[in-house]
Coordinates of C-alpha atoms in Angstrom, one line a residue:
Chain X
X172 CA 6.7 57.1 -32.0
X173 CA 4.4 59.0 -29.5
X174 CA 1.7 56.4 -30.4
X175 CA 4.4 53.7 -29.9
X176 CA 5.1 54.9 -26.1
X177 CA 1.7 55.6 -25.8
X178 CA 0.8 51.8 -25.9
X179 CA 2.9 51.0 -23.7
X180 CA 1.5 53.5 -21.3
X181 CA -2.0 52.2 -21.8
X182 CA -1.2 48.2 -21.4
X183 CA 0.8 49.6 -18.2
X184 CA -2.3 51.4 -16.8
X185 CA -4.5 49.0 -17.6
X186 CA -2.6 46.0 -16.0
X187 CA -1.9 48.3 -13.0
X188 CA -6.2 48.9 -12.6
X189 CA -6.8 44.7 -12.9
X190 CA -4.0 44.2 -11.0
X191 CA -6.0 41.7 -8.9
X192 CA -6.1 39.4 -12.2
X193 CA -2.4 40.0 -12.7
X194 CA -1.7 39.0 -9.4
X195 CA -2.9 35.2 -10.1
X196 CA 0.5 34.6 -11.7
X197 CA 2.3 35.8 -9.0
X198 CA 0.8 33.7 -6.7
X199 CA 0.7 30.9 -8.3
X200 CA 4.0 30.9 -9.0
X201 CA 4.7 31.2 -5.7
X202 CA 1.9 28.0 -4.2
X203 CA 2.8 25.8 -6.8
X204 CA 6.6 26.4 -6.4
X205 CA 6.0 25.8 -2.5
X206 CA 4.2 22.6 -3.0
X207 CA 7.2 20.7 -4.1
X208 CA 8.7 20.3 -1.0
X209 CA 5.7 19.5 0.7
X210 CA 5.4 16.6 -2.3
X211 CA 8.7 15.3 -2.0
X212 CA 10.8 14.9 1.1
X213 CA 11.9 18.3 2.5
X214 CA 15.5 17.9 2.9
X215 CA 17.8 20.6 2.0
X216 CA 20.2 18.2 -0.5
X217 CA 17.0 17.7 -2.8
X218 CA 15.7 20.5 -3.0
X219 CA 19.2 22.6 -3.8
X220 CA 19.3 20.0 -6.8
X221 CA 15.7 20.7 -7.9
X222 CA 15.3 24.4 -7.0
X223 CA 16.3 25.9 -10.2
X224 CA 14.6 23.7 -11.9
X225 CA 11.5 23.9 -10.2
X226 CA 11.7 27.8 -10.4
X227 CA 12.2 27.9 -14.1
X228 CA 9.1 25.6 -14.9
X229 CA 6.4 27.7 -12.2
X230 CA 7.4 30.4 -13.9
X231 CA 7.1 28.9 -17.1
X232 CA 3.8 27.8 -16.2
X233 CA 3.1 31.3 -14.6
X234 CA 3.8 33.1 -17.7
X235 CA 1.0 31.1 -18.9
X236 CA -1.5 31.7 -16.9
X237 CA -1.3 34.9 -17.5
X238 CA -0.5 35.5 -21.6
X239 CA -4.9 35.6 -22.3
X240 CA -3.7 39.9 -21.2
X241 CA -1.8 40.0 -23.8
X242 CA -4.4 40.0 -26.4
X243 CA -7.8 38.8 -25.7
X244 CA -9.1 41.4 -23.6
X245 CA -8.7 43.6 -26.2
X246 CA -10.2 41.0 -28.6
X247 CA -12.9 40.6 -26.6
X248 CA -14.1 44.0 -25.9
X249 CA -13.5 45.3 -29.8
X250 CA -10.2 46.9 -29.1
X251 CA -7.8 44.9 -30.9
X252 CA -9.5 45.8 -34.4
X253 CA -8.6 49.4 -33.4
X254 CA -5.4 48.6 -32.5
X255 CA -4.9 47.1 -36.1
X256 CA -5.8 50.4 -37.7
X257 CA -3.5 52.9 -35.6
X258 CA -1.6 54.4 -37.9
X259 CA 1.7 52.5 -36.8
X260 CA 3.1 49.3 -38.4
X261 CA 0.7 46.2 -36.9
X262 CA 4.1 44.6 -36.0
X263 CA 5.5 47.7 -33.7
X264 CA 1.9 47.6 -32.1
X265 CA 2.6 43.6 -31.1
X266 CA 5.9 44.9 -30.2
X267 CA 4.4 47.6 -27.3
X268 CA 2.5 45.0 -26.1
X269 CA 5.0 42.4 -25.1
X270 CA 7.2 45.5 -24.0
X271 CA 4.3 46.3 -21.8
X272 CA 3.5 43.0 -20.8
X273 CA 7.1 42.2 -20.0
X274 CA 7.4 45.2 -17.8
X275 CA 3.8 44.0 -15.8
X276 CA 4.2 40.1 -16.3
X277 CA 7.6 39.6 -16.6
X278 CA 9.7 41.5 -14.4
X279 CA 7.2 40.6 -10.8
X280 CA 7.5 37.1 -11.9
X281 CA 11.6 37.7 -12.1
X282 CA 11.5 39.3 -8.9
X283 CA 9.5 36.3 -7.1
X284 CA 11.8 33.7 -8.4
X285 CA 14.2 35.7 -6.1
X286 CA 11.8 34.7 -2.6
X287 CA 11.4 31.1 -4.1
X288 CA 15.8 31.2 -3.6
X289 CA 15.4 31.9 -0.3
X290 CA 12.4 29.6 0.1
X291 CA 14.4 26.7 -1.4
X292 CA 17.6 27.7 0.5
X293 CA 19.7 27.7 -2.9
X294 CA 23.4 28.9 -2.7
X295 CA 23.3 32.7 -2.0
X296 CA 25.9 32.5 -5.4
X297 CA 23.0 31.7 -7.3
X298 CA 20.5 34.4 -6.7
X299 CA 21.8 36.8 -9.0
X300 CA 22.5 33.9 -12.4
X301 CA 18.8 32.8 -11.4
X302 CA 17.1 36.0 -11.7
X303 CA 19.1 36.7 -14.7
X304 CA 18.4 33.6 -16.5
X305 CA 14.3 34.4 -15.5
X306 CA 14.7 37.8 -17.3
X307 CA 16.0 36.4 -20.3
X308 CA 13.2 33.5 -20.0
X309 CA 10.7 35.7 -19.4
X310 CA 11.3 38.1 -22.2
X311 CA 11.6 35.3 -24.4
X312 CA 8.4 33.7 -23.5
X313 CA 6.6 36.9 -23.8
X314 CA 7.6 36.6 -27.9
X315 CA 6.4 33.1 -28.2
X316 CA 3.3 33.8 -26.0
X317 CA 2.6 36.7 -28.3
X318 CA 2.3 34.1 -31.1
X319 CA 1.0 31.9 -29.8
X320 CA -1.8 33.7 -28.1
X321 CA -2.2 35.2 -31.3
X322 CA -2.4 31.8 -33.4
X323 CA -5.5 30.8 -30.8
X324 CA -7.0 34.1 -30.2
X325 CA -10.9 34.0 -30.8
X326 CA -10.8 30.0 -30.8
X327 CA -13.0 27.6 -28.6
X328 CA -10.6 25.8 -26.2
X329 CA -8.6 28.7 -26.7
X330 CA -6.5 28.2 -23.7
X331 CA -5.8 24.5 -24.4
X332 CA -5.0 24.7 -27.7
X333 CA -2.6 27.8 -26.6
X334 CA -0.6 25.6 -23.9
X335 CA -0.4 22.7 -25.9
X336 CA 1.5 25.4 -28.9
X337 CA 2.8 27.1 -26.4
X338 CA 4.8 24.2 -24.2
X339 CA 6.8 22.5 -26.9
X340 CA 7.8 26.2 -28.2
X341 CA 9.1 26.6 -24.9
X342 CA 11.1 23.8 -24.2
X343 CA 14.2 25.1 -25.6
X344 CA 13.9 28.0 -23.1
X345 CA 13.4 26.1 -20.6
X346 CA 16.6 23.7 -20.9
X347 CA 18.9 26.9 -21.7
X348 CA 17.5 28.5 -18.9
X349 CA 18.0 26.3 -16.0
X350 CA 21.3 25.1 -17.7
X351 CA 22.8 28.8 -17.4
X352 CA 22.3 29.0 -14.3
X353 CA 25.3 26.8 -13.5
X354 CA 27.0 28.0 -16.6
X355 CA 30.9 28.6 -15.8
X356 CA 33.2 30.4 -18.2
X357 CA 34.7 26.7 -19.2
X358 CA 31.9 26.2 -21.8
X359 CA 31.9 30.2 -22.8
X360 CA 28.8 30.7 -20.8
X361 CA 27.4 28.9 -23.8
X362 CA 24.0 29.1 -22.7
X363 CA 23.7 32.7 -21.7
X364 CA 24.5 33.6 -25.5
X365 CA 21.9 31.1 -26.5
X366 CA 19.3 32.9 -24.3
X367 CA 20.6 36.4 -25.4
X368 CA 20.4 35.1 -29.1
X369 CA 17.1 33.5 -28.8
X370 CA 15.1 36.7 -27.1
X371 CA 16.9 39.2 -29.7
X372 CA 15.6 36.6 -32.7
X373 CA 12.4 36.1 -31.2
X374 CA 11.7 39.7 -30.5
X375 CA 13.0 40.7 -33.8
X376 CA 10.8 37.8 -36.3
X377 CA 7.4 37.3 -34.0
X378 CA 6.1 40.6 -33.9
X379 CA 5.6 40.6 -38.0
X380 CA 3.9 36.7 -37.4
X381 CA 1.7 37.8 -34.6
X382 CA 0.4 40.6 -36.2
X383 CA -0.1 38.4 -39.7
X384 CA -2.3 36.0 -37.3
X385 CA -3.8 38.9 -35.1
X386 CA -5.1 40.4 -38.5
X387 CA -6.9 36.8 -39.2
X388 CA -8.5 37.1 -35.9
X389 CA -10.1 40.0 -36.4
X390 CA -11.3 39.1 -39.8
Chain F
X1094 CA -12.3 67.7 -60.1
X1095 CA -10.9 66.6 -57.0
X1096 CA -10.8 62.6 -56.3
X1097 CA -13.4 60.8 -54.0
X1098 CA -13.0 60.5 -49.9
X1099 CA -13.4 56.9 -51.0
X1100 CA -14.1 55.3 -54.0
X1101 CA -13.9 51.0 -55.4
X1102 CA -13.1 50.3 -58.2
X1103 CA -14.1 46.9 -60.0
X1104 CA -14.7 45.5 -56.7
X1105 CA -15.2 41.8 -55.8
X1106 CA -15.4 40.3 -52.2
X1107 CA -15.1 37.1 -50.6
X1108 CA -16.2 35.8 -47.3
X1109 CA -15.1 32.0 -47.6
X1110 CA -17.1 30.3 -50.5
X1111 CA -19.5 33.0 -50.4
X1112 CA -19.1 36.0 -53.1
X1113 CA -20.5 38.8 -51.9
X1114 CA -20.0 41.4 -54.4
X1115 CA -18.8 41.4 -58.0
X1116 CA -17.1 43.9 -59.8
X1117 CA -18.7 46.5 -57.3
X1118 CA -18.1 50.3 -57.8
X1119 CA -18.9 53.2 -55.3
X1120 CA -17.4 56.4 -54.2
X1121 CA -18.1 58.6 -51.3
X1122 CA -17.9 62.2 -52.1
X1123 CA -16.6 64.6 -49.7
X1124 CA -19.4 66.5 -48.2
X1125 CA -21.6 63.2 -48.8
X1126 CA -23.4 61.2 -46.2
X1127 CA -24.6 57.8 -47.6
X1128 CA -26.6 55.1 -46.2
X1129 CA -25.1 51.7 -47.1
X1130 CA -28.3 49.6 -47.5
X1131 CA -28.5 45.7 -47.8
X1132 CA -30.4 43.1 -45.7
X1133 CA -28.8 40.8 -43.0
X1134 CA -25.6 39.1 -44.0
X1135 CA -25.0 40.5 -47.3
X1136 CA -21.5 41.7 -46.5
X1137 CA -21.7 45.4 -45.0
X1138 CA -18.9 44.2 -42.5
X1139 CA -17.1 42.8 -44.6
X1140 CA -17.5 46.0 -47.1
X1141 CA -16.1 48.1 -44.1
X1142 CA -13.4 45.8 -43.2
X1143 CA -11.8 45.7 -46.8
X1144 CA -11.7 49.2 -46.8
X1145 CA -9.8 49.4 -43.9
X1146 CA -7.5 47.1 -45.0
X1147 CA -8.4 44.2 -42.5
X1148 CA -10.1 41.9 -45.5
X1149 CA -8.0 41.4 -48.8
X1150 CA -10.6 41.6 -51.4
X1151 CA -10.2 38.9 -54.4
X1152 CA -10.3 42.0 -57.3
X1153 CA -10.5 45.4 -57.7
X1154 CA -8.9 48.5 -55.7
X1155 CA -9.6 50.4 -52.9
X1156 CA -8.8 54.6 -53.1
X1157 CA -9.0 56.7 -50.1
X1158 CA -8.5 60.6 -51.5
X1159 CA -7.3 59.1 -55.0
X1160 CA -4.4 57.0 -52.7
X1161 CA -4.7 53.0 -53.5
X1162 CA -4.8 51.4 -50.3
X1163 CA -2.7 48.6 -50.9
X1164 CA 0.2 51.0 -51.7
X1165 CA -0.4 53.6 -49.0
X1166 CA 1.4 53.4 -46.0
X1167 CA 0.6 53.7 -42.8
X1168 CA -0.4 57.1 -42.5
X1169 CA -3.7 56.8 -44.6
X1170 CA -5.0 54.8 -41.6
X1171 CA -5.7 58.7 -40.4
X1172 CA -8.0 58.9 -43.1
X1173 CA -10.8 57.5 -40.9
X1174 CA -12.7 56.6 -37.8
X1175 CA -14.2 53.2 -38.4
X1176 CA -16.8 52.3 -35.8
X1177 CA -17.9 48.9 -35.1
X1178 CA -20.5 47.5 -33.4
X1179 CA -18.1 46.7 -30.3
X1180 CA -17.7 49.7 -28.4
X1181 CA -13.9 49.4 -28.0
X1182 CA -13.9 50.7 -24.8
X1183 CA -11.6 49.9 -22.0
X1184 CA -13.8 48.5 -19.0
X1185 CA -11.9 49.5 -16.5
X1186 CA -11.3 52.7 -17.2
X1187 CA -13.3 56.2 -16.9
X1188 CA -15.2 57.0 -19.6
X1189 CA -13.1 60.1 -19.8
X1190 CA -9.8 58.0 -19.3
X1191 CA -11.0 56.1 -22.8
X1192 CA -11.8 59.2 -24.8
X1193 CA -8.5 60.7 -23.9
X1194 CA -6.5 57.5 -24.5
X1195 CA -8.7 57.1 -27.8
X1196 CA -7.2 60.7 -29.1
X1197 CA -3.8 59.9 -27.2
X1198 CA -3.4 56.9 -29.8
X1199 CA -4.6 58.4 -32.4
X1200 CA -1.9 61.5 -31.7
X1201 CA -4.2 64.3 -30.7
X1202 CA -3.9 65.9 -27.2
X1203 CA -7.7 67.3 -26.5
X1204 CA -8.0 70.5 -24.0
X1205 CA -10.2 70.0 -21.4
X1206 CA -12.4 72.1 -22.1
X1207 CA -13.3 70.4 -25.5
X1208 CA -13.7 67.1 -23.9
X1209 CA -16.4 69.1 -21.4
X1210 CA -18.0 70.1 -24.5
X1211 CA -17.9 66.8 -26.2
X1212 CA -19.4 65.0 -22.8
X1213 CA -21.9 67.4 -22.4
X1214 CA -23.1 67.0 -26.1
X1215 CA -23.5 63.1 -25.5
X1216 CA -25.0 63.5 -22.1
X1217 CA -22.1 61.9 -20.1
X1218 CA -20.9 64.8 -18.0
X1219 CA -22.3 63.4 -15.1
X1220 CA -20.6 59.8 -15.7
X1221 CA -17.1 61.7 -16.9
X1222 CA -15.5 59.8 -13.7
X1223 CA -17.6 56.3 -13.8
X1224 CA -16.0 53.2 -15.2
X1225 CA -17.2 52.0 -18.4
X1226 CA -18.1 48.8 -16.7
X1227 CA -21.0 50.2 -14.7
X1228 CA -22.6 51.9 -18.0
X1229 CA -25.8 51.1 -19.8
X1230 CA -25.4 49.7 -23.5
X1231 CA -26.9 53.0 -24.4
X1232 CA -24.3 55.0 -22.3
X1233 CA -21.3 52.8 -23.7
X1234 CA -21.9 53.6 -27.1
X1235 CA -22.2 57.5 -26.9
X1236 CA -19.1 56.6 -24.8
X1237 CA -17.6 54.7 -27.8
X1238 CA -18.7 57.7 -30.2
X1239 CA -17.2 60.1 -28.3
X1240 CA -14.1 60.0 -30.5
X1241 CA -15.7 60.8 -33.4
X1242 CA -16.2 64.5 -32.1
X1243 CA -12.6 65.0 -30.2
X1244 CA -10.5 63.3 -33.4
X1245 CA -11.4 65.4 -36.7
X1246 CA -10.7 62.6 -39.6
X1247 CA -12.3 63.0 -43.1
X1248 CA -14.6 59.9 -43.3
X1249 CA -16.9 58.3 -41.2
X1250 CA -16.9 54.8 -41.6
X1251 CA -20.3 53.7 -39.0
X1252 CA -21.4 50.4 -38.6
X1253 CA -25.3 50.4 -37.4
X1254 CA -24.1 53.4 -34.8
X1255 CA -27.7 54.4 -33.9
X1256 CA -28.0 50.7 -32.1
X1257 CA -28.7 51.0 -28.3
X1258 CA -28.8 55.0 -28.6
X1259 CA -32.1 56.8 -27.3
X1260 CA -33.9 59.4 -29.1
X1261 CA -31.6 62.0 -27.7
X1262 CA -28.7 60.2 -28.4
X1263 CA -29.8 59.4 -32.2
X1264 CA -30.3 63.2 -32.3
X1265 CA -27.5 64.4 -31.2
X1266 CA -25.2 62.2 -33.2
X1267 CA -27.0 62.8 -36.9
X1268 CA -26.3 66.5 -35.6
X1269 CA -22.7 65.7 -35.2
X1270 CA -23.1 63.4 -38.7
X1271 CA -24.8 66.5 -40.4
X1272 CA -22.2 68.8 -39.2
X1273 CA -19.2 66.4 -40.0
X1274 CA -20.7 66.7 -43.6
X1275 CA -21.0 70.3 -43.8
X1276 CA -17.5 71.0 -42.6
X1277 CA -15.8 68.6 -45.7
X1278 CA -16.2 65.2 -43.9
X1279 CA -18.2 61.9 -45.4
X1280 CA -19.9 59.7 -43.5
X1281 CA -20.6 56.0 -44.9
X1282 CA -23.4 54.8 -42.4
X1283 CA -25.4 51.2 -42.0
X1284 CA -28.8 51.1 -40.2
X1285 CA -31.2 48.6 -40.2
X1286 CA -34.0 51.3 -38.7
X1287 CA -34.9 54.7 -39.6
X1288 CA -32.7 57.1 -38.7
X1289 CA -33.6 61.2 -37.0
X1290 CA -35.4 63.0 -40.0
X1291 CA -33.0 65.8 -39.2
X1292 CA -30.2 63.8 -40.5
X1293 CA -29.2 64.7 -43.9
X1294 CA -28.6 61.7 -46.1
X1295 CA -27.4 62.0 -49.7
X1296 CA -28.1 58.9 -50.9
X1297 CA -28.5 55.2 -50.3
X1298 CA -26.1 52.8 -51.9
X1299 CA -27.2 49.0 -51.9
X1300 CA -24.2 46.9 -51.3
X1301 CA -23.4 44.7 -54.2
X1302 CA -26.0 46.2 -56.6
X1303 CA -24.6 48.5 -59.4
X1304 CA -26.1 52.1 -58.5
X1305 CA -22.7 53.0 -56.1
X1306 CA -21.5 56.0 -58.0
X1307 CA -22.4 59.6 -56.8

């Protein structure tokens, strides 16, 4: 358990000292979400009815930029073989790192969806439902990105190969995400269970199937 | 008698089509410090990665203290410090930040003045505070070997270690290898050149050729 916290701790510092690099996903989310309206015409009718989902796919695409921290600096560098041998189940050692990468990743990512409301001029209502939905998103993505980062991990055209895994995985997450969001308690908040059940089921089954492909990597 | 620090059984090993050993035997004694011999290619690696559990090999058993490895848990993973020829060192960090989050992982908290010790004996006292991304090769791997000394484990499991090293740094780490052995530790080494003539070797085991028993 110490080691378990311990991981955590190390991703943490570790994002904190390349923060620069961490910071790409930030601002990208932010340029990219800021080009739409400079693309299509800038009136506040179209962009309330494209803000969420404009939101939800730059941080999708964020998310993305960034997963090559969860595992391939530590691939590269010899790490992620050491890693492998702590004396902890491989699976709870995936399992620190998408904590720790949720925590560095995730949660800035969350809070910047909350400037792109503003930016966007969505109903005040929504802030809070929008930044909820990108918490759930964001954790859930961090699971599949774990897997898939895993699946390409050491591969030429790595990063292709990952987004082009990654996407479709995603789409699900994607739809439930920006359909919560307006998700009244006439359908049961349908969606926001979906999300909830999605990120415990992710986060329970990948771990075990990221460290089965992390362990091919390393072979 | 008490079982071997590591010993195969009836060991065969794969590396795609390629077989690279057959029905291989060997055991590392405690107290022993072997030189695992074999040219370019012919599986050392591998060898060290199916002992560590990272490479299923197609027959035979692995034992670490008399445990099989595919039944041990978890724990026997504390059973050894494998170094490879990555340094596994975190580039942005200190070089004392990595050797304390190197025991940190591994559970051991390290007084200070034993790290002092431990940097002074590799000659990095003077680069305690430098990021590893501003190191030499040579610097980078008594950097990397640094855990060796601050986490006891029983075996030594070294994959061409003396690479990069300068003559003080070969010295001082056979004198850390020598020591490891006298205190109850094994060492399993590969080296392509010749290694400090202070360093006590017991033997040389070929990999893949009968001749691996102590």
């Amino acid at each position: 358990m110490p080691v378990f916290f311990s991981l955590i701790q190390r991703d943490i510092r570790l994002a904190w000292r390349n923060r620069l690099d961490v910071s790409i996903g930030l601002v990208f989310f932010v340029v990219v979400a800021a080009l739409f309206p400079l693309a299509i015409k800038p009136s506040p009718e179209l962009l309330e009815q494209i803000g969420v989902a404009v939101i939800m796919v730059c941080g999708l695409l964020a998310n993305l930029l960034t997963l090559n921290r969860l595992f391939e600096e530590d691939w590269a560098d010899g790490s992620l073989l050491q890693l492998l041998l702590l004396p902890i189940p491989n699976a709870l050692m995936v399992l620190a790192k998408m904590i720790a990468y949720c925590l560095t990743i995730g949660l800035p990512l969350s809070l910047v969806s909350l400037l792109l409301h503003t930016q966007y001029q969505l109903e005040p209502g929504l802030m809070w439902p929008i930044f909820a939905a990108i918490v759930l998103m964001m954790g859930i993505l961090s699971a599949l990105g774990a897997l898939s980062s895993a699946l390409t991990l050491g591969l030429r055209q790595a990063g292709l190969l990952m987004s082009l895994l990654h996407l479709p995985l995603c789409a699900p997450v994607l739809i439930f995400a920006s359909r919560a969001v307006y998700s009244s308690a006439e359908n049961g908040f349908a969606e926001w269970w979906l999300l909830g059940a999605l990120l415990l089921g992710s986060w329970f089954f990948i771990p075990v199937a990221a460290a089965a492909a992390l362990r091919l990597a390393v072979e | 008698m008490s079982p071997a620090a590591l010993s195969v059984d009836n060991f065969s090993l794969m590396r795609g089509q390629l077989l690279l050993c057959h029905q291989w035997q060997m055991r590392l004694q405690a107290g022993q410090c072997v030189h695992l011999a074999g040219a370019n290619g012919c599986g050392k690696t591998s060898f060290f990665q199916a002992v560590t559990g990272l490479l299923q090999p197609e027959q035979g058993d692995v034992y670490w203290h008399g445990q099989a490895l595919a039944k041990a848990g978890n724990a026997v993973r504390r059973q050894w410090h494998y170094c490879t020829h990555d340094n596994a060192l975190k580039e942005a960090l200190s070089v004392t930040e990595n050797a304390l989050l190197a025991a940190r992982l591994c559970g051991v908290s390290v007084t200070d003045n034993f790290l002092e010790e431990a940097l002074q004996e590799m000659q990095l006292f003077f680069l305690a505070d430098t990021p590893v991304l501003q190191l030499s090769q040579g610097q980078k791997r008594r950097a990397s070997l640094l855990r060796l000394k601050l986490v006891p484990r029983p075996v030594w499991l070294l994959d061409e270690p003396f690479n990069a090293l300068d003559e003080a740094g070969r010295h001082q780490l056979a004198h850390w290898m020598n020591r490891h052995c006298e205190k109850g530790g094994s060492v399993l080494f590969t080296s392509h050149f010749a290694w400090p003539g202070h360093l006590k070797v017991n033997h040389q085991v070929v990999f893949g050729k009968p001749g691996g028993e102590a």
